[in-house]
């Protein structure tokens, strides 16, 4: 059985694997234990994790971070409005007052929900775990510490 654990933070995430002798925190592609919790979009492709973190300096308006603060919130929530003062990407309200993130992807404007963006990040964390494990991950535990 292959079990991974993801500790998803606002800025960084950590990937761990359950092994015979306990829990091991695994290294990402850049040999680091911390993977940036970011997704970036470019005219040709999508970047997640470390590469997205490197992309924020050159493409800040299409690099999305602080994902977990946006999930499950209404756009009109005062806490969201305070958060939006510090982000570089465009955010707008959806038809039901949900949060929608606008980026340029493949040369055209695209809109994503925070949940879609988190799914992209989680797929990167799964890839990191599978590369280290050398096999498919069948079970996962996700820890998302509360923001306060």
PDB file of C-alpha atoms in Angstrom:
ATOM      1  CA  UNK A   1       0.000   0.000   0.000  1.00  0.00           C
ATOM      2  CA  UNK A   2       1.319   3.444  -0.968  1.00  0.00           C
ATOM      3  CA  UNK A   3       0.187   6.224   1.350  1.00  0.00           C
ATOM      4  CA  UNK A   4       1.214   9.852   1.016  1.00  0.00           C
ATOM      5  CA  UNK A   5       0.628  12.778   3.316  1.00  0.00           C
ATOM      6  CA  UNK A   6       0.390  16.376   2.124  1.00  0.00           C
ATOM      7  CA  UNK A   7       0.709  19.306   4.495  1.00  0.00           C
ATOM      8  CA  UNK A   8      -0.669  22.168   2.433  1.00  0.00           C
ATOM      9  CA  UNK A   9       0.238  25.632   3.627  1.00  0.00           C
ATOM     10  CA  UNK A  10      -0.454  29.109   2.318  1.00  0.00           C
ATOM     11  CA  UNK A  11       3.096  29.574   1.061  1.00  0.00           C
ATOM     12  CA  UNK A  12       4.590  26.092   0.955  1.00  0.00           C
ATOM     13  CA  UNK A  13       3.564  22.451   1.110  1.00  0.00           C
ATOM     14  CA  UNK A  14       5.316  19.316   2.366  1.00  0.00           C
ATOM     15  CA  UNK A  15       5.028  15.773   0.988  1.00  0.00           C
ATOM     16  CA  UNK A  16       5.606  12.717   3.183  1.00  0.00           C
ATOM     17  CA  UNK A  17       5.380   8.982   2.553  1.00  0.00           C
ATOM     18  CA  UNK A  18       4.462   6.207   4.972  1.00  0.00           C
ATOM     19  CA  UNK A  19       7.164   3.569   4.842  1.00  0.00           C
ATOM     20  CA  UNK A  20       8.039   0.468   6.852  1.00  0.00           C
ATOM     21  CA  UNK A  21      10.173   2.357   9.331  1.00  0.00           C
ATOM     22  CA  UNK A  22       7.907   5.379   9.720  1.00  0.00           C
ATOM     23  CA  UNK A  23       7.179   8.597   7.890  1.00  0.00           C
ATOM     24  CA  UNK A  24       9.688  10.167   5.496  1.00  0.00           C
ATOM     25  CA  UNK A  25       9.458  13.739   4.221  1.00  0.00           C
ATOM     26  CA  UNK A  26      10.438  13.524   0.568  1.00  0.00           C
ATOM     27  CA  UNK A  27      12.384  15.936  -1.603  1.00  0.00           C
ATOM     28  CA  UNK A  28      10.892  17.736  -4.571  1.00  0.00           C
ATOM     29  CA  UNK A  29      12.540  18.145  -8.001  1.00  0.00           C
ATOM     30  CA  UNK A  30      14.795  20.894  -6.635  1.00  0.00           C
ATOM     31  CA  UNK A  31      15.950  18.723  -3.703  1.00  0.00           C
ATOM     32  CA  UNK A  32      13.987  20.746  -1.184  1.00  0.00           C
ATOM     33  CA  UNK A  33      11.495  19.608   1.417  1.00  0.00           C
ATOM     34  CA  UNK A  34       9.249  22.644   0.941  1.00  0.00           C
ATOM     35  CA  UNK A  35       7.312  23.010  -2.313  1.00  0.00           C
ATOM     36  CA  UNK A  36       5.757  26.413  -3.082  1.00  0.00           C
ATOM     37  CA  UNK A  37       1.949  26.303  -2.931  1.00  0.00           C
ATOM     38  CA  UNK A  38       1.592  28.063  -6.275  1.00  0.00           C
ATOM     39  CA  UNK A  39       0.234  27.528  -9.757  1.00  0.00           C
ATOM     40  CA  UNK A  40       1.482  29.665 -12.668  1.00  0.00           C
ATOM     41  CA  UNK A  41       0.229  30.012 -16.214  1.00  0.00           C
ATOM     42  CA  UNK A  42       2.174  31.058 -19.286  1.00  0.00           C
ATOM     43  CA  UNK A  43       1.466  31.478 -22.986  1.00  0.00           C
ATOM     44  CA  UNK A  44       2.578  27.874 -23.572  1.00  0.00           C
ATOM     45  CA  UNK A  45       2.010  25.837 -20.404  1.00  0.00           C
ATOM     46  CA  UNK A  46       1.024  25.552 -16.741  1.00  0.00           C
ATOM     47  CA  UNK A  47       3.562  25.364 -13.908  1.00  0.00           C
ATOM     48  CA  UNK A  48       2.981  24.010 -10.403  1.00  0.00           C
ATOM     49  CA  UNK A  49       5.057  23.967  -7.240  1.00  0.00           C
ATOM     50  CA  UNK A  50       8.755  24.870  -7.526  1.00  0.00           C
ATOM     51  CA  UNK A  51       8.659  26.005 -11.132  1.00  0.00           C
ATOM     52  CA  UNK A  52       5.617  28.196 -10.402  1.00  0.00           C
ATOM     53  CA  UNK A  53       7.530  29.713  -7.486  1.00  0.00           C
ATOM     54  CA  UNK A  54      10.390  30.579  -9.816  1.00  0.00           C
ATOM     55  CA  UNK A  55       7.907  32.103 -12.268  1.00  0.00           C
ATOM     56  CA  UNK A  56       6.390  34.653  -9.883  1.00  0.00           C
ATOM     57  CA  UNK A  57       9.099  37.252 -10.529  1.00  0.00           C
ATOM     58  CA  UNK A  58       8.610  37.235 -14.301  1.00  0.00           C
ATOM     59  CA  UNK A  59       4.855  36.573 -14.462  1.00  0.00           C
ATOM     60  CA  UNK A  60       3.232  37.816 -11.242  1.00  0.00           C
ATOM     61  CA  UNK A  61      -0.275  38.420 -12.626  1.00  0.00           C
ATOM     62  CA  UNK A  62      -0.629  34.802 -13.798  1.00  0.00           C
ATOM     63  CA  UNK A  63       1.000  33.156 -10.764  1.00  0.00           C
ATOM     64  CA  UNK A  64      -1.554  32.236  -8.099  1.00  0.00           C
ATOM     65  CA  UNK A  65      -0.563  31.782  -4.468  1.00  0.00           C
ATOM     66  CA  UNK A  66      -2.373  32.015  -1.105  1.00  0.00           C
ATOM     67  CA  UNK A  67      -4.849  29.421  -2.423  1.00  0.00           C
ATOM     68  CA  UNK A  68      -6.132  28.039   0.821  1.00  0.00           C
ATOM     69  CA  UNK A  69      -7.262  31.468   1.992  1.00  0.00           C
ATOM     70  CA  UNK A  70      -9.621  31.691  -0.985  1.00  0.00           C
ATOM     71  CA  UNK A  71     -11.190  28.227  -0.844  1.00  0.00           C
ATOM     72  CA  UNK A  72     -14.820  28.068   0.243  1.00  0.00           C
ATOM     73  CA  UNK A  73     -15.163  31.802   0.761  1.00  0.00           C
ATOM     74  CA  UNK A  74     -17.560  34.299  -0.740  1.00  0.00           C
ATOM     75  CA  UNK A  75     -16.101  37.175  -2.703  1.00  0.00           C
ATOM     76  CA  UNK A  76     -17.977  39.664  -0.524  1.00  0.00           C
ATOM     77  CA  UNK A  77     -16.426  38.251   2.691  1.00  0.00           C
ATOM     78  CA  UNK A  78     -14.457  41.053   4.417  1.00  0.00           C
ATOM     79  CA  UNK A  79     -11.546  38.664   5.054  1.00  0.00           C
ATOM     80  CA  UNK A  80     -11.318  37.945   1.317  1.00  0.00           C
ATOM     81  CA  UNK A  81     -11.405  41.640   0.512  1.00  0.00           C
ATOM     82  CA  UNK A  82      -8.443  42.193   2.875  1.00  0.00           C
ATOM     83  CA  UNK A  83      -6.568  39.300   1.228  1.00  0.00           C
ATOM     84  CA  UNK A  84      -7.160  40.694  -2.246  1.00  0.00           C
ATOM     85  CA  UNK A  85      -5.258  43.854  -1.343  1.00  0.00           C
ATOM     86  CA  UNK A  86      -2.017  41.845  -1.272  1.00  0.00           C
ATOM     87  CA  UNK A  87      -2.370  39.541  -4.291  1.00  0.00           C
ATOM     88  CA  UNK A  88      -0.955  40.350  -7.723  1.00  0.00           C
ATOM     89  CA  UNK A  89      -3.402  38.308  -9.807  1.00  0.00           C
ATOM     90  CA  UNK A  90      -6.928  39.366 -10.741  1.00  0.00           C
ATOM     91  CA  UNK A  91      -9.867  38.071  -8.704  1.00  0.00           C
ATOM     92  CA  UNK A  92     -13.544  38.684  -9.429  1.00  0.00           C
ATOM     93  CA  UNK A  93     -16.894  37.565  -8.030  1.00  0.00           C
ATOM     94  CA  UNK A  94     -18.743  34.695  -9.669  1.00  0.00           C
ATOM     95  CA  UNK A  95     -22.491  34.524 -10.282  1.00  0.00           C
ATOM     96  CA  UNK A  96     -23.092  33.110  -6.780  1.00  0.00           C
ATOM     97  CA  UNK A  97     -20.586  35.419  -5.040  1.00  0.00           C
ATOM     98  CA  UNK A  98     -17.854  32.764  -5.272  1.00  0.00           C
ATOM     99  CA  UNK A  99     -14.218  33.723  -5.803  1.00  0.00           C
ATOM    100  CA  UNK A 100     -12.930  33.432  -9.384  1.00  0.00           C
ATOM    101  CA  UNK A 101      -9.268  33.883 -10.354  1.00  0.00           C
ATOM    102  CA  UNK A 102      -8.432  35.368 -13.767  1.00  0.00           C
ATOM    103  CA  UNK A 103      -5.141  34.564 -15.495  1.00  0.00           C
ATOM    104  CA  UNK A 104      -3.685  34.520 -19.001  1.00  0.00           C
ATOM    105  CA  UNK A 105      -3.166  30.904 -20.131  1.00  0.00           C
ATOM    106  CA  UNK A 106      -2.244  29.705 -23.598  1.00  0.00           C
ATOM    107  CA  UNK A 107      -2.526  33.269 -24.854  1.00  0.00           C
ATOM    108  CA  UNK A 108      -6.093  33.893 -23.724  1.00  0.00           C
ATOM    109  CA  UNK A 109      -7.854  34.907 -20.501  1.00  0.00           C
ATOM    110  CA  UNK A 110      -9.024  31.990 -18.353  1.00  0.00           C
ATOM    111  CA  UNK A 111     -11.017  31.820 -15.138  1.00  0.00           C
ATOM    112  CA  UNK A 112     -10.469  29.214 -12.414  1.00  0.00           C
ATOM    113  CA  UNK A 113     -12.016  28.601  -9.020  1.00  0.00           C
ATOM    114  CA  UNK A 114      -9.687  28.265  -6.029  1.00  0.00           C
ATOM    115  CA  UNK A 115     -10.761  24.611  -5.790  1.00  0.00           C
ATOM    116  CA  UNK A 116      -9.594  23.957  -9.357  1.00  0.00           C
ATOM    117  CA  UNK A 117      -6.262  25.616  -8.620  1.00  0.00           C
ATOM    118  CA  UNK A 118      -5.856  23.578  -5.419  1.00  0.00           C
ATOM    119  CA  UNK A 119      -6.520  20.404  -7.434  1.00  0.00           C
ATOM    120  CA  UNK A 120      -3.670  21.411  -9.752  1.00  0.00           C
ATOM    121  CA  UNK A 121      -1.353  21.875  -6.763  1.00  0.00           C
ATOM    122  CA  UNK A 122      -2.418  18.561  -5.217  1.00  0.00           C
ATOM    123  CA  UNK A 123      -1.664  16.775  -8.487  1.00  0.00           C
ATOM    124  CA  UNK A 124       1.877  18.200  -8.341  1.00  0.00           C
ATOM    125  CA  UNK A 125       2.283  16.999  -4.755  1.00  0.00           C
ATOM    126  CA  UNK A 126       1.074  13.557  -5.822  1.00  0.00           C
ATOM    127  CA  UNK A 127       3.614  13.534  -8.662  1.00  0.00           C
ATOM    128  CA  UNK A 128       6.411  14.364  -6.197  1.00  0.00           C
ATOM    129  CA  UNK A 129       5.315  11.474  -3.962  1.00  0.00           C
ATOM    130  CA  UNK A 130       5.045   9.018  -6.860  1.00  0.00           C
ATOM    131  CA  UNK A 131       8.458   9.970  -8.229  1.00  0.00           C
ATOM    132  CA  UNK A 132      10.055   9.325  -4.850  1.00  0.00           C
ATOM    133  CA  UNK A 133       8.061   6.152  -4.180  1.00  0.00           C
ATOM    134  CA  UNK A 134       8.555   4.738  -7.666  1.00  0.00           C
ATOM    135  CA  UNK A 135       4.929   3.569  -7.779  1.00  0.00           C
ATOM    136  CA  UNK A 136       1.387   4.917  -7.809  1.00  0.00           C
ATOM    137  CA  UNK A 137       0.002   6.534  -4.676  1.00  0.00           C
ATOM    138  CA  UNK A 138      -3.274   4.875  -3.737  1.00  0.00           C
ATOM    139  CA  UNK A 139      -4.155   6.680  -0.501  1.00  0.00           C
ATOM    140  CA  UNK A 140      -3.565  10.182   0.758  1.00  0.00           C
ATOM    141  CA  UNK A 141      -3.946  12.207   3.924  1.00  0.00           C
ATOM    142  CA  UNK A 142      -4.219  15.959   3.430  1.00  0.00           C
ATOM    143  CA  UNK A 143      -3.543  18.351   6.275  1.00  0.00           C
ATOM    144  CA  UNK A 144      -4.514  21.954   5.727  1.00  0.00           C
ATOM    145  CA  UNK A 145      -3.798  23.905   8.912  1.00  0.00           C
ATOM    146  CA  UNK A 146      -6.366  26.538   9.715  1.00  0.00           C
ATOM    147  CA  UNK A 147      -5.559  30.188   9.041  1.00  0.00           C
ATOM    148  CA  UNK A 148      -5.796  32.483  12.029  1.00  0.00           C
TER     149      UNK A 148
END
